[in-house]
PDB file of C-alpha atoms in Angstrom:
ATOM      1  CA  MET F   1     -23.537  10.075  28.863  1.00 90.00           C
ATOM      2  CA  LEU F   2     -21.337   7.027  28.711  1.00 91.00           C
ATOM      3  CA  ILE F   3     -18.580   6.629  26.086  1.00 92.00           C
ATOM      4  CA  THR F   4     -16.316   3.803  25.652  1.00 93.00           C
ATOM      5  CA  CYS F   5     -12.719   4.777  24.814  1.00 92.00           C
ATOM      6  CA  PRO F   6     -11.999   3.139  21.295  1.00 90.00           C
ATOM      7  CA  HIS F   7      -8.199   3.025  22.416  1.00 90.00           C
ATOM      8  CA  CYS F   8      -8.290   1.141  25.867  1.00 93.00           C
ATOM      9  CA  LEU F   9     -11.975   0.095  26.026  1.00 93.00           C
ATOM     10  CA  THR F  10     -12.736   2.008  29.380  1.00 94.00           C
ATOM     11  CA  LYS F  11     -16.073   3.393  29.912  1.00 93.00           C
ATOM     12  CA  ASN F  12     -15.953   7.100  30.617  1.00 95.00           C
ATOM     13  CA  ARG F  13     -18.833   9.362  31.887  1.00 94.00           C
ATOM     14  CA  VAL F  14     -18.955  12.621  29.875  1.00 93.00           C
ATOM     15  CA  PRO F  15     -21.488  15.400  30.720  1.00 92.00           C
ATOM     16  CA  ASN F  16     -23.684  16.098  27.734  1.00 89.00           C
ATOM     17  CA  GLU F  17     -22.739  19.711  27.563  1.00 88.00           C
ATOM     18  CA  ARG F  18     -18.859  18.745  27.185  1.00 88.00           C
ATOM     19  CA  ALA F  19     -19.387  16.167  24.309  1.00 87.00           C
ATOM     20  CA  THR F  20     -18.154  18.730  21.812  1.00 86.00           C
ATOM     21  CA  GLN F  21     -15.348  20.013  24.031  1.00 89.00           C
ATOM     22  CA  ASP F  22     -12.785  17.214  23.185  1.00 89.00           C
ATOM     23  CA  PRO F  23     -13.142  15.020  26.175  1.00 93.00           C
ATOM     24  CA  VAL F  24     -10.363  12.552  26.984  1.00 93.00           C
ATOM     25  CA  CYS F  25     -10.274   9.014  28.328  1.00 94.00           C
ATOM     26  CA  GLY F  26      -9.739   8.939  32.229  1.00 94.00           C
ATOM     27  CA  LYS F  27      -7.486   6.047  31.922  1.00 96.00           C
ATOM     28  CA  CYS F  28      -5.345   6.517  28.744  1.00 95.00           C
ATOM     29  CA  GLY F  29      -5.664  10.250  28.010  1.00 94.00           C
ATOM     30  CA  GLN F  30      -6.675   9.627  24.364  1.00 93.00           C
ATOM     31  CA  ALA F  31      -9.460  11.645  22.760  1.00 92.00           C
ATOM     32  CA  LEU F  32     -12.926  10.205  23.157  1.00 92.00           C
ATOM     33  CA  LEU F  33     -14.768  12.335  20.592  1.00 91.00           C
ATOM     34  CA  SER F  34     -12.064  13.852  18.499  1.00 90.00           C
ATOM     35  CA  GLY F  35     -14.140  14.156  15.145  1.00 92.00           C
ATOM     36  CA  GLU F  36     -11.973  11.595  13.531  1.00 94.00           C
ATOM     37  CA  VAL F  37     -13.268   8.248  12.158  1.00 96.00           C
ATOM     38  CA  VAL F  38     -12.439   5.412  14.571  1.00 94.00           C
ATOM     39  CA  GLU F  39     -11.449   1.885  12.972  1.00 95.00           C
ATOM     40  CA  LEU F  40     -13.055  -1.032  14.753  1.00 96.00           C
ATOM     41  CA  ASN F  41     -13.139  -4.743  14.224  1.00 96.00           C
ATOM     42  CA  ASP F  42     -14.575  -7.990  15.543  1.00 94.00           C
ATOM     43  CA  ALA F  43     -12.518  -7.872  18.823  1.00 94.00           C
ATOM     44  CA  ASN F  44     -13.392  -4.194  19.971  1.00 94.00           C
ATOM     45  CA  PHE F  45     -16.665  -3.343  18.110  1.00 95.00           C
ATOM     46  CA  ASP F  46     -19.128  -4.493  20.785  1.00 93.00           C
ATOM     47  CA  ALA F  47     -17.389  -2.826  23.663  1.00 92.00           C
ATOM     48  CA  VAL F  48     -17.149   0.573  21.855  1.00 92.00           C
ATOM     49  CA  VAL F  49     -20.484   0.605  20.248  1.00 92.00           C
ATOM     50  CA  ALA F  50     -22.631  -1.168  22.832  1.00 87.00           C
ATOM     51  CA  GLY F  51     -20.916   0.989  25.500  1.00 82.00           C
ATOM     52  CA  SER F  52     -21.592   4.400  23.876  1.00 87.00           C
ATOM     53  CA  GLU F  53     -24.710   6.272  24.616  1.00 89.00           C
ATOM     54  CA  LEU F  54     -24.088   8.353  21.532  1.00 90.00           C
ATOM     55  CA  PRO F  55     -25.399   7.146  18.193  1.00 93.00           C
ATOM     56  CA  VAL F  56     -22.909   5.350  16.137  1.00 95.00           C
ATOM     57  CA  LEU F  57     -22.630   5.356  12.299  1.00 97.00           C
ATOM     58  CA  VAL F  58     -20.737   2.431  11.127  1.00 97.00           C
ATOM     59  CA  ASP F  59     -19.334   2.322   7.525  1.00 98.00           C
ATOM     60  CA  PHE F  60     -18.690  -1.294   6.330  1.00 98.00           C
ATOM     61  CA  TRP F  61     -16.061  -1.027   3.535  1.00 98.00           C
ATOM     62  CA  ALA F  62     -13.131  -3.007   2.023  1.00 97.00           C
ATOM     63  CA  PRO F  63      -9.914  -1.558   0.670  1.00 96.00           C
ATOM     64  CA  TRP F  64     -10.453  -2.935  -2.842  1.00 97.00           C
ATOM     65  CA  CYS F  65     -13.782  -1.275  -3.177  1.00 96.00           C
ATOM     66  CA  GLY F  66     -13.630   1.772  -5.497  1.00 96.00           C
ATOM     67  CA  PRO F  67     -16.874   3.405  -4.183  1.00 97.00           C
ATOM     68  CA  CYS F  68     -15.622   2.695  -0.582  1.00 97.00           C
ATOM     69  CA  ARG F  69     -12.401   4.665  -1.260  1.00 96.00           C
ATOM     70  CA  GLN F  70     -14.318   7.298  -2.976  1.00 96.00           C
ATOM     71  CA  MET F  71     -16.574   7.859   0.106  1.00 97.00           C
ATOM     72  CA  ALA F  72     -13.658   7.656   2.616  1.00 97.00           C
ATOM     73  CA  PRO F  73     -12.931  11.267   2.516  1.00 97.00           C
ATOM     74  CA  GLN F  74     -16.511  12.314   2.669  1.00 97.00           C
ATOM     75  CA  PHE F  75     -17.069  10.249   5.819  1.00 97.00           C
ATOM     76  CA  ALA F  76     -14.245  11.877   7.478  1.00 97.00           C
ATOM     77  CA  ILE F  77     -15.566  15.285   6.614  1.00 97.00           C
ATOM     78  CA  ALA F  78     -19.087  14.092   8.034  1.00 97.00           C
ATOM     79  CA  ALA F  79     -17.129  12.857  11.233  1.00 96.00           C
ATOM     80  CA  GLN F  80     -15.806  16.394  11.838  1.00 95.00           C
ATOM     81  CA  GLN F  81     -19.197  18.028  11.176  1.00 96.00           C
ATOM     82  CA  LEU F  82     -21.012  15.699  13.633  1.00 95.00           C
ATOM     83  CA  LYS F  83     -18.111  15.727  16.414  1.00 93.00           C
ATOM     84  CA  GLY F  84     -19.833  15.218  19.770  1.00 91.00           C
ATOM     85  CA  GLN F  85     -23.223  14.161  18.323  1.00 92.00           C
ATOM     86  CA  VAL F  86     -22.388  10.930  16.673  1.00 93.00           C
ATOM     87  CA  LEU F  87     -19.554   8.552  16.697  1.00 93.00           C
ATOM     88  CA  LEU F  88     -18.433   7.538  13.138  1.00 96.00           C
ATOM     89  CA  VAL F  89     -16.662   4.143  12.910  1.00 96.00           C
ATOM     90  CA  LYS F  90     -15.299   2.124   9.978  1.00 97.00           C
ATOM     91  CA  VAL F  91     -15.183  -1.690   9.937  1.00 98.00           C
ATOM     92  CA  ASN F  92     -13.125  -3.354   7.084  1.00 97.00           C
ATOM     93  CA  SER F  93     -15.702  -6.183   6.074  1.00 96.00           C
ATOM     94  CA  ASP F  94     -12.720  -8.430   4.934  1.00 95.00           C
ATOM     95  CA  GLU F  95     -10.938  -8.201   8.194  1.00 96.00           C
ATOM     96  CA  SER F  96     -14.143  -8.433  10.275  1.00 96.00           C
ATOM     97  CA  PRO F  97     -16.140 -11.270   8.780  1.00 95.00           C
ATOM     98  CA  GLN F  98     -18.101 -12.047  11.847  1.00 96.00           C
ATOM     99  CA  LEU F  99     -19.476  -8.268  11.995  1.00 96.00           C
ATOM    100  CA  SER F 100     -20.192  -8.471   8.366  1.00 95.00           C
ATOM    101  CA  GLN F 101     -22.215 -11.766   8.760  1.00 96.00           C
ATOM    102  CA  ARG F 102     -23.850 -10.552  11.942  1.00 95.00           C
ATOM    103  CA  PHE F 103     -25.294  -7.349  10.369  1.00 96.00           C
ATOM    104  CA  GLY F 104     -26.095  -9.170   6.864  1.00 95.00           C
ATOM    105  CA  ILE F 105     -23.765  -6.869   5.074  1.00 96.00           C
ATOM    106  CA  ARG F 106     -24.309  -7.928   1.280  1.00 94.00           C
ATOM    107  CA  SER F 107     -22.721  -4.982  -0.502  1.00 95.00           C
ATOM    108  CA  ILE F 108     -20.350  -2.224   0.432  1.00 97.00           C
ATOM    109  CA  PRO F 109     -20.223   0.481   1.311  1.00 97.00           C
ATOM    110  CA  THR F 110     -23.060   0.039   3.741  1.00 97.00           C
ATOM    111  CA  LEU F 111     -23.894   2.640   6.476  1.00 98.00           C
ATOM    112  CA  LEU F 112     -25.592   1.330   9.727  1.00 97.00           C
ATOM    113  CA  GLN F 113     -26.830   3.863  12.160  1.00 96.00           C
ATOM    114  CA  LEU F 114     -26.806   2.094  15.667  1.00 95.00           C
ATOM    115  CA  GLN F 115     -27.979   3.185  19.064  1.00 91.00           C
ATOM    116  CA  GLN F 116     -26.441   1.238  22.019  1.00 83.00           C
ATOM    117  CA  GLY F 117     -25.740  -1.633  19.587  1.00 84.00           C
ATOM    118  CA  LYS F 118     -29.194  -1.902  17.922  1.00 90.00           C
ATOM    119  CA  GLU F 119     -29.555  -0.889  14.411  1.00 94.00           C
ATOM    120  CA  LEU F 120     -31.885   1.903  13.592  1.00 95.00           C
ATOM    121  CA  GLN F 121     -31.508   2.264   9.853  1.00 95.00           C
ATOM    122  CA  ARG F 122     -29.023   1.297   7.183  1.00 96.00           C
ATOM    123  CA  LEU F 123     -28.183   2.735   3.543  1.00 96.00           C
ATOM    124  CA  SER F 124     -26.053   1.112   0.924  1.00 95.00           C
ATOM    125  CA  GLY F 125     -23.863   3.070  -1.581  1.00 95.00           C
ATOM    126  CA  ALA F 126     -21.480   5.992  -1.518  1.00 96.00           C
ATOM    127  CA  LEU F 127     -22.460   9.243  -0.298  1.00 97.00           C
ATOM    128  CA  GLN F 128     -21.129  12.858  -0.047  1.00 97.00           C
ATOM    129  CA  ALA F 129     -20.516  14.330   3.428  1.00 97.00           C
ATOM    130  CA  PRO F 130     -23.703  16.588   3.253  1.00 97.00           C
ATOM    131  CA  GLN F 131     -25.943  13.570   2.342  1.00 97.00           C
ATOM    132  CA  ILE F 132     -24.442  11.661   5.243  1.00 97.00           C
ATOM    133  CA  VAL F 133     -25.115  14.367   7.719  1.00 96.00           C
ATOM    134  CA  ALA F 134     -28.741  14.913   6.241  1.00 96.00           C
ATOM    135  CA  TRP F 135     -29.358  11.201   6.632  1.00 94.00           C
ATOM    136  CA  LEU F 136     -28.544  11.206  10.173  1.00 89.00           C
ATOM    137  CA  ARG F 137     -30.557  14.190  11.165  1.00 82.00           C
TER     138      ARG F 137
END
């Protein structure tokens, strides 16, 4: 599968069976699927999301949003549980207004499941890690 490095934006080919084995970028050496949440913005979102053959779960959030801050640790736990299966990313809706407008984000937190840049489903409101994982499966 193809995975775009969120650090240097280089496309990497990773065999499916190695997705859970901590693959690294061939150019910069950074982890591709570390199980950590990746922060994206207007500048790098399309390269990373459209360039990944893995499903992507996007959390649109803002630092002033109480439910967003409450869900952040749960989102991180879900990222660990889904390591190598789904790429979990966060987009600060205040700092990335173009993405928020493009996806019609009206409330936060809002989760979008994307496959090669196309929206499959969305859900608004704070969730616990087990709910996030169950929603994706």
